[in-house]
Amino acid sequence: MASIIFTAKDIFDQDFKREVRGYSKDEVNEFLDDVIKDYETYAALVKELREENTRLREEIAKKSQATPQETPIASTATQEFPQVTTATNFDILKRLNRLEKEVFGKQIVDRDF
């Protein structure tokens, strides 16, 4: 997992050397102010999601410790659902062919030959 290098304060306190043909200091400061706002927003979002993750893990741990008679819904929470697979055109044509044979029976078999 990647670690965070800069805090919002690090970005705010960053000072650059001045050169004759450098960037406009005001533009750089405005941009960095926006970066700081975004950074603080991301930091708050990460904190919120970590807290929610911890809370949900605790709920799952509590439900798994309860007996099945106490929480009949707990068994459905861990139930796996079948994976959805994408069918290719060839798969669909094969299924249609089988379906036609079931529905029309001998008529299709005689017509094919």
Tab-separated table of C-alpha atoms in Angstrom:
chain	number	residue	atom	x	y	z
A	1	MET	CA	0.000	0.000	0.000
A	2	ALA	CA	1.363	3.409	-0.929
A	3	SER	CA	2.064	5.775	1.908
A	4	ILE	CA	1.228	9.453	1.990
A	5	ILE	CA	4.293	11.651	1.675
A	6	PHE	CA	2.906	15.149	2.200
A	7	THR	CA	0.381	16.537	4.627
A	8	ALA	CA	-1.713	19.580	3.812
A	9	LYS	CA	0.610	21.621	6.046
A	10	ASP	CA	3.684	20.376	4.119
A	11	ILE	CA	2.146	21.592	0.876
A	12	PHE	CA	1.168	24.907	2.448
A	13	ASP	CA	4.643	25.501	3.894
A	14	GLN	CA	6.534	24.511	0.719
A	15	ASP	CA	8.687	27.351	-0.595
A	16	PHE	CA	10.290	27.404	-4.043
A	17	LYS	CA	13.399	29.156	-5.257
A	18	ARG	CA	12.869	32.266	-7.337
A	19	GLU	CA	14.276	32.571	-10.790
A	20	VAL	CA	14.182	35.303	-13.385
A	21	ARG	CA	11.885	33.451	-15.770
A	22	GLY	CA	9.903	31.498	-13.169
A	23	TYR	CA	6.192	30.945	-12.787
A	24	SER	CA	3.809	33.546	-11.445
A	25	LYS	CA	3.958	33.218	-7.672
A	26	ASP	CA	0.272	34.121	-7.322
A	27	GLU	CA	-0.785	31.415	-9.797
A	28	VAL	CA	1.331	28.806	-8.050
A	29	ASN	CA	-0.095	29.796	-4.670
A	30	GLU	CA	-3.688	29.648	-5.942
A	31	PHE	CA	-3.075	26.236	-7.439
A	32	LEU	CA	-1.432	24.934	-4.275
A	33	ASP	CA	-4.359	26.275	-2.226
A	34	ASP	CA	-6.702	24.167	-4.375
A	35	VAL	CA	-4.414	21.147	-4.009
A	36	ILE	CA	-4.456	21.584	-0.231
A	37	LYS	CA	-8.276	21.708	-0.202
A	38	ASP	CA	-8.468	18.530	-2.283
A	39	TYR	CA	-5.851	16.855	-0.111
A	40	GLU	CA	-7.777	17.697	3.061
A	41	THR	CA	-10.974	16.380	1.452
A	42	TYR	CA	-9.268	13.121	0.488
A	43	ALA	CA	-7.757	12.773	3.961
A	44	ALA	CA	-11.170	13.271	5.570
A	45	LEU	CA	-12.756	10.771	3.170
A	46	VAL	CA	-10.079	8.162	3.886
A	47	LYS	CA	-10.559	8.649	7.633
A	48	GLU	CA	-14.341	8.301	7.282
A	49	LEU	CA	-14.033	5.150	5.154
A	50	ARG	CA	-11.557	3.574	7.578
A	51	GLU	CA	-13.935	4.212	10.473
A	52	GLU	CA	-16.836	2.729	8.506
A	53	ASN	CA	-14.696	-0.273	7.553
A	54	THR	CA	-13.804	-0.860	11.212
A	55	ARG	CA	-17.446	-0.547	12.268
A	56	LEU	CA	-18.626	-2.979	9.598
A	57	ARG	CA	-15.920	-5.508	10.497
A	58	GLU	CA	-17.023	-5.320	14.135
A	59	GLU	CA	-20.667	-5.891	13.100
A	60	ILE	CA	-19.683	-8.920	11.029
A	61	ALA	CA	-17.630	-10.305	13.906
A	62	LYS	CA	-20.580	-9.885	16.289
A	63	LYS	CA	-23.004	-11.562	13.864
A	64	SER	CA	-20.677	-14.496	13.269
A	65	GLN	CA	-20.440	-15.085	17.035
A	66	ALA	CA	-24.255	-15.137	17.431
A	67	THR	CA	-26.102	-18.424	17.153
A	68	PRO	CA	-28.056	-19.132	13.937
A	69	GLN	CA	-31.399	-19.104	15.836
A	70	GLU	CA	-30.775	-15.575	17.079
A	71	THR	CA	-29.975	-14.099	13.669
A	72	PRO	CA	-31.428	-16.019	10.726
A	73	ILE	CA	-30.367	-13.190	8.408
A	74	ALA	CA	-26.681	-13.724	9.246
A	75	SER	CA	-26.530	-16.827	7.079
A	76	THR	CA	-27.694	-14.892	4.026
A	77	ALA	CA	-25.096	-12.189	4.598
A	78	THR	CA	-22.273	-14.622	3.909
A	79	GLN	CA	-24.091	-16.478	1.132
A	80	GLU	CA	-22.248	-16.345	-2.156
A	81	PHE	CA	-24.124	-15.415	-5.290
A	82	PRO	CA	-23.446	-17.075	-8.630
A	83	GLN	CA	-21.011	-15.249	-10.839
A	84	VAL	CA	-22.431	-13.488	-13.850
A	85	THR	CA	-20.648	-14.557	-16.995
A	86	THR	CA	-20.790	-12.865	-20.330
A	87	ALA	CA	-22.037	-15.034	-23.149
A	88	THR	CA	-20.476	-14.819	-26.560
A	89	ASN	CA	-22.530	-14.824	-29.738
A	90	PHE	CA	-21.502	-18.430	-30.333
A	91	ASP	CA	-22.805	-19.460	-26.883
A	92	ILE	CA	-26.106	-17.718	-27.551
A	93	LEU	CA	-26.474	-19.421	-30.938
A	94	LYS	CA	-25.797	-22.833	-29.367
A	95	ARG	CA	-28.440	-22.188	-26.709
A	96	LEU	CA	-30.946	-21.063	-29.349
A	97	ASN	CA	-30.232	-24.178	-31.388
A	98	ARG	CA	-30.874	-26.421	-28.369
A	99	LEU	CA	-34.050	-24.509	-27.548
A	100	GLU	CA	-35.343	-24.839	-31.112
A	101	LYS	CA	-34.677	-28.591	-31.042
A	102	GLU	CA	-36.628	-28.893	-27.788
A	103	VAL	CA	-39.548	-26.831	-29.047
A	104	PHE	CA	-39.849	-28.055	-32.619
A	105	GLY	CA	-38.319	-31.512	-32.171
A	106	LYS	CA	-38.177	-33.683	-35.285
A	107	GLN	CA	-39.174	-30.851	-37.655
A	108	ILE	CA	-35.784	-29.126	-37.184
A	109	VAL	CA	-33.756	-32.337	-37.396
A	110	ASP	CA	-35.425	-33.331	-40.695
A	111	ARG	CA	-35.011	-29.838	-42.163
A	112	ASP	CA	-31.270	-29.679	-41.311
A	113	PHE	CA	-30.478	-32.703	-43.521
